[in-house]
PDB file of C-alpha atoms in Angstrom:
ATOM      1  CA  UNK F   1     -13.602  12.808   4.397  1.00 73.00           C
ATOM      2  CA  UNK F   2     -15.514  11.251   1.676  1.00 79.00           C
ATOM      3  CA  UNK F   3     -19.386  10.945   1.122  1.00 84.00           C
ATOM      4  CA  UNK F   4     -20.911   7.625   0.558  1.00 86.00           C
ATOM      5  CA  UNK F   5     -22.246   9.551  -2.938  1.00 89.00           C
ATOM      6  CA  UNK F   6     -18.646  10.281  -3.587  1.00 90.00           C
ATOM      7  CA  UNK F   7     -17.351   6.308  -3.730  1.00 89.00           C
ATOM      8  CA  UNK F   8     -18.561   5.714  -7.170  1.00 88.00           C
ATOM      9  CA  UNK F   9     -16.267   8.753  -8.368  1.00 90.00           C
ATOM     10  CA  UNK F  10     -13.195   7.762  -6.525  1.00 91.00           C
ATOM     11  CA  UNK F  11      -9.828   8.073  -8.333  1.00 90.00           C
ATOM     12  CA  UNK F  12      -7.724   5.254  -8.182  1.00 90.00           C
ATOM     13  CA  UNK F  13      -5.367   7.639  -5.639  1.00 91.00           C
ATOM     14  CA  UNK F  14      -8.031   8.509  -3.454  1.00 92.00           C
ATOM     15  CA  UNK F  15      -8.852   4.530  -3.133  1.00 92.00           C
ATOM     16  CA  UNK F  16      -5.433   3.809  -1.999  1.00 91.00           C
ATOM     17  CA  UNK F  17      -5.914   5.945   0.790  1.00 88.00           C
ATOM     18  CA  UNK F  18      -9.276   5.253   1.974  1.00 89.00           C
ATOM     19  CA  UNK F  19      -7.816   1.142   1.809  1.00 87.00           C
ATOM     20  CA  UNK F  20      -6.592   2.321   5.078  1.00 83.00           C
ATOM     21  CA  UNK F  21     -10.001   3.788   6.352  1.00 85.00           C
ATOM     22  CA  UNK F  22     -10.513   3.137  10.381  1.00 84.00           C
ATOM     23  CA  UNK F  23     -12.529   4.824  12.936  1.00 87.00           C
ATOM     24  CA  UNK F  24     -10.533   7.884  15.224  1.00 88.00           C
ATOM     25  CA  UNK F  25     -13.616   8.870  15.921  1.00 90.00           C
ATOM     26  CA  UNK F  26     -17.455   8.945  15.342  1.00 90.00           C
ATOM     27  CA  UNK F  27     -19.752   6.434  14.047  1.00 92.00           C
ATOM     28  CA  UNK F  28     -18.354   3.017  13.711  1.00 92.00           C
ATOM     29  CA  UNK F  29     -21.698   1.613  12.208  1.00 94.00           C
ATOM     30  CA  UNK F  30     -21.292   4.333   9.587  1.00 91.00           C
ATOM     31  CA  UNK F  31     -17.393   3.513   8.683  1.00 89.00           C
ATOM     32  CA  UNK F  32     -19.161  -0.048   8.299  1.00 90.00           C
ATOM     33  CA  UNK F  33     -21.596   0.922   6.071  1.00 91.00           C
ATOM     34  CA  UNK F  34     -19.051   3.139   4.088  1.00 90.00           C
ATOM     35  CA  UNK F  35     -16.482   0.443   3.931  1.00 89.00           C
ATOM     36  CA  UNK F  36     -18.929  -1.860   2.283  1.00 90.00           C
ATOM     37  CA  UNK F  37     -20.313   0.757  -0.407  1.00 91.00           C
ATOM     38  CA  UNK F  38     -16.468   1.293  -0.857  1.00 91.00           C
ATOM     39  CA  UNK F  39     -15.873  -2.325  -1.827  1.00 90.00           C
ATOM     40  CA  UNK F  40     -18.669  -2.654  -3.564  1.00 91.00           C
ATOM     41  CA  UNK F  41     -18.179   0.039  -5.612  1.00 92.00           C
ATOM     42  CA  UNK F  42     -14.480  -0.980  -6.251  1.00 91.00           C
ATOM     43  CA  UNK F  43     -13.506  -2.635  -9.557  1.00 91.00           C
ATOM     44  CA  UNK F  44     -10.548  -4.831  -8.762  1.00 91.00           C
ATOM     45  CA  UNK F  45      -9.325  -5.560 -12.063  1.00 92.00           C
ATOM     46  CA  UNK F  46      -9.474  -1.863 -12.908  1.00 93.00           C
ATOM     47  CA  UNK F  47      -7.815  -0.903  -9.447  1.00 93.00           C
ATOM     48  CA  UNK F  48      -5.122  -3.221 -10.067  1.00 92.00           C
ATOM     49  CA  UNK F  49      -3.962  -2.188 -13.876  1.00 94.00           C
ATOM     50  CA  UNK F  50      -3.824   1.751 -12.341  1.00 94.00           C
ATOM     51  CA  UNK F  51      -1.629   1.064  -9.961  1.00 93.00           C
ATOM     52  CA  UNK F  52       0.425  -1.368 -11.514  1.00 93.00           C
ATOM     53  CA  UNK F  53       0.734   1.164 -14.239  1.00 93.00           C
ATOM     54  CA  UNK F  54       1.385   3.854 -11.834  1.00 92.00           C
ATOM     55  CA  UNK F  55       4.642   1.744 -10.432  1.00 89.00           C
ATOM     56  CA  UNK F  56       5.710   1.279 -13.750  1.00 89.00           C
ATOM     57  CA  UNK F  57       5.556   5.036 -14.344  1.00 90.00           C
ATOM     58  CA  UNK F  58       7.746   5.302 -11.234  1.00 86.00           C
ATOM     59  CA  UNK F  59      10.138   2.503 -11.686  1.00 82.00           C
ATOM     60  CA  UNK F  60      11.053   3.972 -15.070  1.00 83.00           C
ATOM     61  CA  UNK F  61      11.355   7.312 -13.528  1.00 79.00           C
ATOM     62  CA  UNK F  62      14.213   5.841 -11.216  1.00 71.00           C
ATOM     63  CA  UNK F  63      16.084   4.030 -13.521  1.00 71.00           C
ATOM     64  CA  UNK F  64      14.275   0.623 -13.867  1.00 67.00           C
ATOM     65  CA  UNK F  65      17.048  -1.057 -11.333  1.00 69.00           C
ATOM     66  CA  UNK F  66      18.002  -1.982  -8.115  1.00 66.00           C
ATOM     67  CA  UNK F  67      21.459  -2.491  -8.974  1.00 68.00           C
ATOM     68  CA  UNK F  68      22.388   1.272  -8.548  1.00 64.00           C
ATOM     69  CA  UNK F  69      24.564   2.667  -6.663  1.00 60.00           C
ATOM     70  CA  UNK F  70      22.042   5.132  -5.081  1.00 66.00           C
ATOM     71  CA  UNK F  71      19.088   3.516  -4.565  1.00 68.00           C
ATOM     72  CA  UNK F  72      16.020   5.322  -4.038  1.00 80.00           C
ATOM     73  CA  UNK F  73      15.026   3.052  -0.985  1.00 85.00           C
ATOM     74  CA  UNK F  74      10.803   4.399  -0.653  1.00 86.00           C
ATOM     75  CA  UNK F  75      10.080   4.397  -4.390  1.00 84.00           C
ATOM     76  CA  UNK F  76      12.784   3.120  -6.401  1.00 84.00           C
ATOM     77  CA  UNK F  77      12.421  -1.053  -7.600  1.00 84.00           C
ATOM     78  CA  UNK F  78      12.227  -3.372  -4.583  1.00 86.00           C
ATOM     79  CA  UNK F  79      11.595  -0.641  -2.076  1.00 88.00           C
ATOM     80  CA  UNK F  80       8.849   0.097   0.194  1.00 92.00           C
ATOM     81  CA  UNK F  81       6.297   1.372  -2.134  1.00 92.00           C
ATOM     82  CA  UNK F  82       6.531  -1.914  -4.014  1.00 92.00           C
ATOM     83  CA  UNK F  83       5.556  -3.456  -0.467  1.00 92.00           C
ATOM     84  CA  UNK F  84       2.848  -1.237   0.000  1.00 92.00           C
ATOM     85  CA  UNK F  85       1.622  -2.316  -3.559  1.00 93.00           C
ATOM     86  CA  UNK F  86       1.075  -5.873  -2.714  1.00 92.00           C
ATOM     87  CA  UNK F  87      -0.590  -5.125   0.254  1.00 91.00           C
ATOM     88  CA  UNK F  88      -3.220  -2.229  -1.315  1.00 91.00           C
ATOM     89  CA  UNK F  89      -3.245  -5.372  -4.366  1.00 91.00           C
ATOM     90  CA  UNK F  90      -4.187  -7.750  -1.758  1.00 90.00           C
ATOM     91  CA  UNK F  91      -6.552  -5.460   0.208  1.00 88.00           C
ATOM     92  CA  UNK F  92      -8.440  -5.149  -2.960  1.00 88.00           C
ATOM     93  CA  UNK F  93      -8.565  -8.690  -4.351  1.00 87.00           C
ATOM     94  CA  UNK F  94      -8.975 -10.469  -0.996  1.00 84.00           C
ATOM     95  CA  UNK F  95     -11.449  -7.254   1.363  1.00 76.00           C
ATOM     96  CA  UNK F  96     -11.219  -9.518   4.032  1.00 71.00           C
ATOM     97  CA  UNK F  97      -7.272  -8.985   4.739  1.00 68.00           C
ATOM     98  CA  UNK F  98      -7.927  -5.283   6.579  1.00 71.00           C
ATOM     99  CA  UNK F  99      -5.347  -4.652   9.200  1.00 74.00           C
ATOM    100  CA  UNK F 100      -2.537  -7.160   9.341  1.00 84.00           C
ATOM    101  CA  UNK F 101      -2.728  -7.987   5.943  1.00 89.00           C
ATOM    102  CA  UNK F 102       0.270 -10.739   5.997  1.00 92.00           C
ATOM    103  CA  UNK F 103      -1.044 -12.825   8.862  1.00 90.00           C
ATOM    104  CA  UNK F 104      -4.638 -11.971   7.065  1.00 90.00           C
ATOM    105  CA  UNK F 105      -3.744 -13.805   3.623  1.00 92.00           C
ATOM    106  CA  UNK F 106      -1.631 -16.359   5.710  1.00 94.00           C
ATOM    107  CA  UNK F 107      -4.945 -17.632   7.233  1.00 92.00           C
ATOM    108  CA  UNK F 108      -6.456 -17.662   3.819  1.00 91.00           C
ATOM    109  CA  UNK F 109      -3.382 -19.578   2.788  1.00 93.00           C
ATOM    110  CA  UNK F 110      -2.435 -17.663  -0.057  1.00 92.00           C
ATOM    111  CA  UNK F 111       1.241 -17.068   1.293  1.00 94.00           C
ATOM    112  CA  UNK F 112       3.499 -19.073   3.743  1.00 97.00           C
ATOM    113  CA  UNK F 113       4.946 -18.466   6.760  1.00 97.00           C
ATOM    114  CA  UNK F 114       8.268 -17.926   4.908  1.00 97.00           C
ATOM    115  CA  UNK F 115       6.483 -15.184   2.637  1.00 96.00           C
ATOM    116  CA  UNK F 116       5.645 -13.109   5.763  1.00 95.00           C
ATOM    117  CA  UNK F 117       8.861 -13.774   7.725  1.00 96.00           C
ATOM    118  CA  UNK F 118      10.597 -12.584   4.283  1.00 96.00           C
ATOM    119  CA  UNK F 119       8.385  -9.719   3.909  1.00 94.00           C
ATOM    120  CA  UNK F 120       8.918  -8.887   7.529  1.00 94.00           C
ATOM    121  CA  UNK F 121      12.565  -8.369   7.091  1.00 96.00           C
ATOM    122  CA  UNK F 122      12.984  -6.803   3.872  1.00 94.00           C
ATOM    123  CA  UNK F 123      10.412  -4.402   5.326  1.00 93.00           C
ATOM    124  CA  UNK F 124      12.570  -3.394   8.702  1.00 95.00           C
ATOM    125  CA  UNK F 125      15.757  -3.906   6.432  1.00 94.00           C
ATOM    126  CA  UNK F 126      14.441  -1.197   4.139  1.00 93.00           C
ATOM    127  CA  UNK F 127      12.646   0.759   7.194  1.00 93.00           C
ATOM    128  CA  UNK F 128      16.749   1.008   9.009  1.00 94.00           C
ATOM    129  CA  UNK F 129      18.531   2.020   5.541  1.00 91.00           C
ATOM    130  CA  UNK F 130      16.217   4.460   4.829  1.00 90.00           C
ATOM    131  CA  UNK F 131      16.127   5.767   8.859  1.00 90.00           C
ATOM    132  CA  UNK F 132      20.127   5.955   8.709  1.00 89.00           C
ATOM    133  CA  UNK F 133      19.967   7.466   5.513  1.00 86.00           C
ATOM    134  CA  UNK F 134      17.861  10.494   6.549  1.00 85.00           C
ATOM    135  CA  UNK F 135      19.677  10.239   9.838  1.00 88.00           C
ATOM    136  CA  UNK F 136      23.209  10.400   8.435  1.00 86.00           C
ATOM    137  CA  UNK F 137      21.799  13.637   5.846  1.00 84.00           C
ATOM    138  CA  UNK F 138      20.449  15.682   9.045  1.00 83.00           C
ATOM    139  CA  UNK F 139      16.530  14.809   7.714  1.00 77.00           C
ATOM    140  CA  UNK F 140      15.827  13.210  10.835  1.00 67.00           C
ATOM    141  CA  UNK F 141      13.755  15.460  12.743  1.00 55.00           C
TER     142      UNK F 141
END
């Protein structure tokens, strides 16, 4: 959990996660008024170099390609964390867009149906190699 005193102080980690923040449980008037501190306090531009500079970090780290013969399908180039980065990029430049954030900026017109139909598959493409990968190596349970 995180204090409405701790928002200012967030690391740029910590904001990823709490993009995702939804009530289990508890007070939904106070996850309100904590989401709004949280976007208030948030500095898009400076959100947005972080992580972009934290993919880059990563991307070199496995290899720079896609073209290789073992991809790493979560965090190598063109995998799922580079979905995930769009959408955290989106959640952050467009607040509105919490929850389905493809149909979200598809009402505020900023993609096309195509972009979320192609987003869509390379998502459950990249959801089944990944599934039969651990599947096929016994890391299935």
């Amino acid at each position: 959990y995180r204090t409405m005193q701790d928002v200012p102080h967030l690391d740029h980690q910590t904001q990823t996660a709490l993009l995702d923040t939804r009530v289990v449980a508890g007070s939904t008037a106070l996850t309100q008024r904590f989401l709004v501190e949280f976007f208030r306090s948030l500095w898009p531009a400076t959100y947005v170099r972080q992580k972009v500079a934290e993919r880059r970090e990563m991307i070199g780290r496995q290899g720079g390609t896609p073209f290789r013969i073992e991809p790493e399908v979560r965090e190598g180039p063109g995998g799922l964390r580079d979905l995930q980065l769009a959408e955290w990029l989106a959640a952050v430049s467009y607040p509105s867009t919490r929850g389905d954030v493809w149909a979200q900026l598809l009402k505020l017109g900023a993609v096309s149906r195509r972009d979320v139909q192609e987003v869509a598959d390379a998502r459950e493409f990249l959801l089944t190699v990944r599934n039969w990968m651990h599947w096929e190596t016994g890391r299935h349970a």
